[in-house]
mmCIF file of C-alpha atoms in Angstrom:
data_model
loop_
_atom_site.group_PDB
_atom_site.id
_atom_site.type_symbol
_atom_site.label_atom_id
_atom_site.label_comp_id
_atom_site.label_asym_id
_atom_site.label_seq_id
_atom_site.Cartn_x
_atom_site.Cartn_y
_atom_site.Cartn_z
ATOM 1 C CA UNK A 77 80.840 70.891 93.190
ATOM 2 C CA UNK A 78 79.333 72.899 95.891
ATOM 3 C CA UNK A 79 80.525 76.503 96.025
ATOM 4 C CA UNK A 80 83.040 77.264 98.837
ATOM 5 C CA UNK A 81 81.966 79.789 101.377
ATOM 6 C CA UNK A 82 82.439 83.389 100.385
ATOM 7 C CA UNK A 83 85.512 84.971 101.788
ATOM 8 C CA UNK A 84 84.683 87.797 104.325
ATOM 9 C CA UNK A 85 86.087 91.051 102.921
ATOM 10 C CA UNK A 86 88.501 93.064 104.922
ATOM 11 C CA UNK A 87 88.033 96.849 105.337
ATOM 12 C CA UNK A 88 88.463 98.432 101.788
ATOM 13 C CA UNK A 89 87.580 95.166 100.023
ATOM 14 C CA UNK A 90 84.497 93.816 98.137
ATOM 15 C CA UNK A 91 83.014 90.361 97.917
ATOM 16 C CA UNK A 92 82.137 89.271 94.443
ATOM 17 C CA UNK A 93 79.231 87.482 96.147
ATOM 18 C CA UNK A 94 77.819 90.867 96.966
ATOM 19 C CA UNK A 95 77.729 91.780 93.305
ATOM 20 C CA UNK A 96 74.286 91.788 91.546
ATOM 21 C CA UNK A 97 72.693 89.484 88.987
ATOM 22 C CA UNK A 98 71.910 90.848 86.485
ATOM 23 C CA UNK A 99 75.242 92.692 86.409
ATOM 24 C CA UNK A 100 75.701 96.456 87.121
ATOM 25 C CA UNK A 101 77.916 98.834 85.218
ATOM 26 C CA UNK A 102 79.708 101.634 87.264
ATOM 27 C CA UNK A 103 82.424 104.231 86.636
ATOM 28 C CA UNK A 104 85.918 103.702 87.849
ATOM 29 C CA UNK A 105 87.796 106.464 89.568
ATOM 30 C CA UNK A 106 91.242 104.937 89.139
ATOM 31 C CA UNK A 107 93.601 105.098 86.147
ATOM 32 C CA UNK A 108 93.590 101.939 84.042
ATOM 33 C CA UNK A 109 96.506 100.884 81.794
ATOM 34 C CA UNK A 110 97.320 97.925 79.484
ATOM 35 C CA UNK A 111 100.766 97.006 78.115
ATOM 36 C CA UNK A 112 101.524 94.462 75.398
ATOM 37 C CA UNK A 113 104.739 93.854 73.532
ATOM 38 C CA UNK A 114 106.575 96.298 75.855
ATOM 39 C CA UNK A 115 104.302 99.124 74.836
ATOM 40 C CA UNK A 116 101.461 100.978 76.452
ATOM 41 C CA UNK A 117 98.470 100.153 74.267
ATOM 42 C CA UNK A 118 95.683 101.834 76.496
ATOM 43 C CA UNK A 119 95.643 104.475 79.239
ATOM 44 C CA UNK A 120 92.500 105.878 80.707
ATOM 45 C CA UNK A 121 90.916 107.591 83.568
ATOM 46 C CA UNK A 122 87.478 107.009 81.963
ATOM 47 C CA UNK A 123 86.971 103.259 82.501
ATOM 48 C CA UNK A 124 83.791 101.544 83.743
ATOM 49 C CA UNK A 125 83.568 98.108 85.320
ATOM 50 C CA UNK A 126 80.789 95.480 85.168
ATOM 51 C CA UNK A 127 80.007 93.810 88.471
ATOM 52 C CA UNK A 128 78.365 90.356 88.314
ATOM 53 C CA UNK A 129 77.842 87.828 91.198
ATOM 54 C CA UNK A 130 80.777 85.526 91.588
ATOM 55 C CA UNK A 131 82.949 87.346 88.962
ATOM 56 C CA UNK A 132 85.806 89.737 89.565
ATOM 57 C CA UNK A 133 85.079 93.061 87.849
ATOM 58 C CA UNK A 134 85.373 93.241 84.033
ATOM 59 C CA UNK A 135 87.017 96.623 83.049
ATOM 60 C CA UNK A 136 85.801 98.392 79.821
ATOM 61 C CA UNK A 137 88.029 101.204 78.522
ATOM 62 C CA UNK A 138 87.021 103.702 75.814
ATOM 63 C CA UNK A 139 88.051 102.521 72.247
ATOM 64 C CA UNK A 140 89.456 106.075 71.799
ATOM 65 C CA UNK A 141 91.965 105.535 74.687
ATOM 66 C CA UNK A 142 93.710 102.677 72.867
ATOM 67 C CA UNK A 143 96.766 103.712 70.737
ATOM 68 C CA UNK A 144 96.127 103.788 66.932
ATOM 69 C CA UNK A 145 96.393 100.400 65.459
ATOM 70 C CA UNK A 146 96.237 98.512 68.878
ATOM 71 C CA UNK A 147 92.769 97.012 67.990
ATOM 72 C CA UNK A 148 91.588 95.178 64.967
ATOM 73 C CA UNK A 149 88.597 92.894 64.233
ATOM 74 C CA UNK A 150 89.072 89.257 64.993
ATOM 75 C CA UNK A 151 87.000 86.304 63.982
ATOM 76 C CA UNK A 152 84.179 85.133 66.280
ATOM 77 C CA UNK A 153 81.388 86.426 68.354
ATOM 78 C CA UNK A 154 79.359 85.551 71.403
ATOM 79 C CA UNK A 155 76.159 86.394 73.219
ATOM 80 C CA UNK A 156 75.614 87.462 76.800
ATOM 81 C CA UNK A 157 72.101 87.218 78.185
ATOM 82 C CA UNK A 158 72.393 90.544 79.735
ATOM 83 C CA UNK A 159 74.725 92.655 77.435
ATOM 84 C CA UNK A 160 73.865 91.279 73.994
ATOM 85 C CA UNK A 161 76.038 90.374 71.107
ATOM 86 C CA UNK A 162 79.779 90.771 71.404
ATOM 87 C CA UNK A 163 82.542 90.970 68.869
ATOM 88 C CA UNK A 164 86.096 90.013 69.263
ATOM 89 C CA UNK A 165 89.229 92.062 68.627
ATOM 90 C CA UNK A 166 92.956 91.359 68.396
ATOM 91 C CA UNK A 167 95.210 93.516 70.455
ATOM 92 C CA UNK A 168 98.522 94.631 69.066
ATOM 93 C CA UNK A 169 101.543 96.073 71.023
ATOM 94 C CA UNK A 170 105.165 96.109 69.823
ATOM 95 C CA UNK A 171 105.672 92.976 67.794
ATOM 96 C CA UNK A 172 103.101 91.047 69.572
ATOM 97 C CA UNK A 173 99.430 90.266 68.554
ATOM 98 C CA UNK A 174 97.081 88.783 71.151
ATOM 99 C CA UNK A 175 94.424 87.138 68.865
ATOM 100 C CA UNK A 176 90.911 87.645 70.115
ATOM 101 C CA UNK A 177 92.037 89.020 73.429
ATOM 102 C CA UNK A 178 89.511 91.790 73.566
ATOM 103 C CA UNK A 179 85.804 92.208 73.037
ATOM 104 C CA UNK A 180 83.084 94.865 73.000
ATOM 105 C CA UNK A 181 79.309 95.197 72.488
ATOM 106 C CA UNK A 182 78.713 97.600 69.668
ATOM 107 C CA UNK A 183 74.898 97.552 70.283
ATOM 108 C CA UNK A 184 74.503 96.477 73.886
ATOM 109 C CA UNK A 185 71.048 95.839 75.390
ATOM 110 C CA UNK A 186 69.194 98.434 77.411
ATOM 111 C CA UNK A 187 70.878 99.281 80.649
ATOM 112 C CA UNK A 188 74.376 98.536 79.232
ATOM 113 C CA UNK A 189 74.562 101.409 76.679
ATOM 114 C CA UNK A 190 77.671 102.648 78.463
ATOM 115 C CA UNK A 191 79.642 99.720 76.919
ATOM 116 C CA UNK A 192 78.975 100.543 73.344
ATOM 117 C CA UNK A 193 82.119 102.411 72.640
ATOM 118 C CA UNK A 194 84.305 100.505 75.201
ATOM 119 C CA UNK A 195 86.504 97.463 74.978
ATOM 120 C CA UNK A 196 87.319 94.774 77.694
ATOM 121 C CA UNK A 197 90.545 92.856 77.380
ATOM 122 C CA UNK A 198 91.692 89.552 78.871
ATOM 123 C CA UNK A 199 94.473 90.304 81.219
ATOM 124 C CA UNK A 200 96.265 86.948 80.719
ATOM 125 C CA UNK A 201 97.784 87.457 77.202
ATOM 126 C CA UNK A 202 98.803 91.067 78.085
ATOM 127 C CA UNK A 203 102.181 92.031 79.556
ATOM 128 C CA UNK A 204 100.472 93.960 82.308
ATOM 129 C CA UNK A 205 97.124 95.415 83.131
ATOM 130 C CA UNK A 206 96.739 97.879 86.094
ATOM 131 C CA UNK A 207 94.043 99.476 87.967
ATOM 132 C CA UNK A 208 95.182 102.373 90.192
ATOM 133 C CA UNK A 209 98.787 101.301 89.646
ATOM 134 C CA UNK A 210 98.093 97.793 90.944
ATOM 135 C CA UNK A 211 98.931 95.032 88.529
ATOM 136 C CA UNK A 212 95.845 92.791 88.124
ATOM 137 C CA UNK A 213 95.570 89.002 88.051
ATOM 138 C CA UNK A 214 93.393 87.354 85.421
ATOM 139 C CA UNK A 215 90.216 85.713 86.500
ATOM 140 C CA UNK A 216 90.874 82.034 86.834
ATOM 141 C CA UNK A 217 89.849 79.633 84.015
ATOM 142 C CA UNK A 218 90.605 81.645 80.876
ATOM 143 C CA UNK A 219 86.960 81.940 79.758
ATOM 144 C CA UNK A 220 85.878 84.995 81.804
ATOM 145 C CA UNK A 221 87.582 88.332 81.569
ATOM 146 C CA UNK A 222 87.559 89.577 85.185
ATOM 147 C CA UNK A 223 90.453 91.383 86.626
ATOM 148 C CA UNK A 224 91.419 90.434 90.207
ATOM 149 C CA UNK A 225 92.849 93.133 92.456
ATOM 150 C CA UNK A 226 93.543 93.291 96.204
ATOM 151 C CA UNK A 227 90.217 95.047 96.569
ATOM 152 C CA UNK A 228 88.027 92.021 95.700
ATOM 153 C CA UNK A 229 87.691 88.578 97.348
ATOM 154 C CA UNK A 230 86.003 85.365 96.061
ATOM 155 C CA UNK A 231 85.928 82.538 95.530
ATOM 156 C CA UNK A 232 85.861 83.472 91.883
ATOM 157 C CA UNK A 233 83.893 81.663 89.116
ATOM 158 C CA UNK A 234 86.355 80.103 86.731
ATOM 159 C CA UNK A 235 88.149 77.731 88.945
ATOM 160 C CA UNK A 236 87.773 74.052 88.185
ATOM 161 C CA UNK A 237 84.383 72.753 89.328
ATOM 162 C CA UNK A 238 82.696 76.267 89.388
ATOM 163 C CA UNK A 239 80.582 75.879 86.273
ATOM 164 C CA UNK A 240 77.433 75.257 88.333
ATOM 165 C CA UNK A 241 77.858 78.192 90.724
#
């Protein structure tokens, strides 16, 4: 499937097709929160985001900004050609456990050191994830962990037929 044409961003928006490859890590000025099981499990003003061509930003929060007991080791691992080896984590909030819903890079490759003590979370299994008070939408497809806000436009990798983009 041929990639649809990029959407032209309106003022105050970014196109994911202007993001670099290899990806870039940058600090986030907005407050970022995550809720699960009716509880606030993470709250930070110290997030970073990873920007990669065709993907909505992936937000990484400091492990220290998750409530005690919210994160625990989960089975599985993966490898990113840019960031290195990832481990998976379960996210706990209230009576809920979102198995394997988070990941981090304990020993990221050069250029991605800012991710070592941070965790990214799939928005889909959470009650709510916010950036600057805006509730995010999960990146389509379930495999990628990007968070879609009103400030980014696509089309986004992850929709059916986008594997070759």
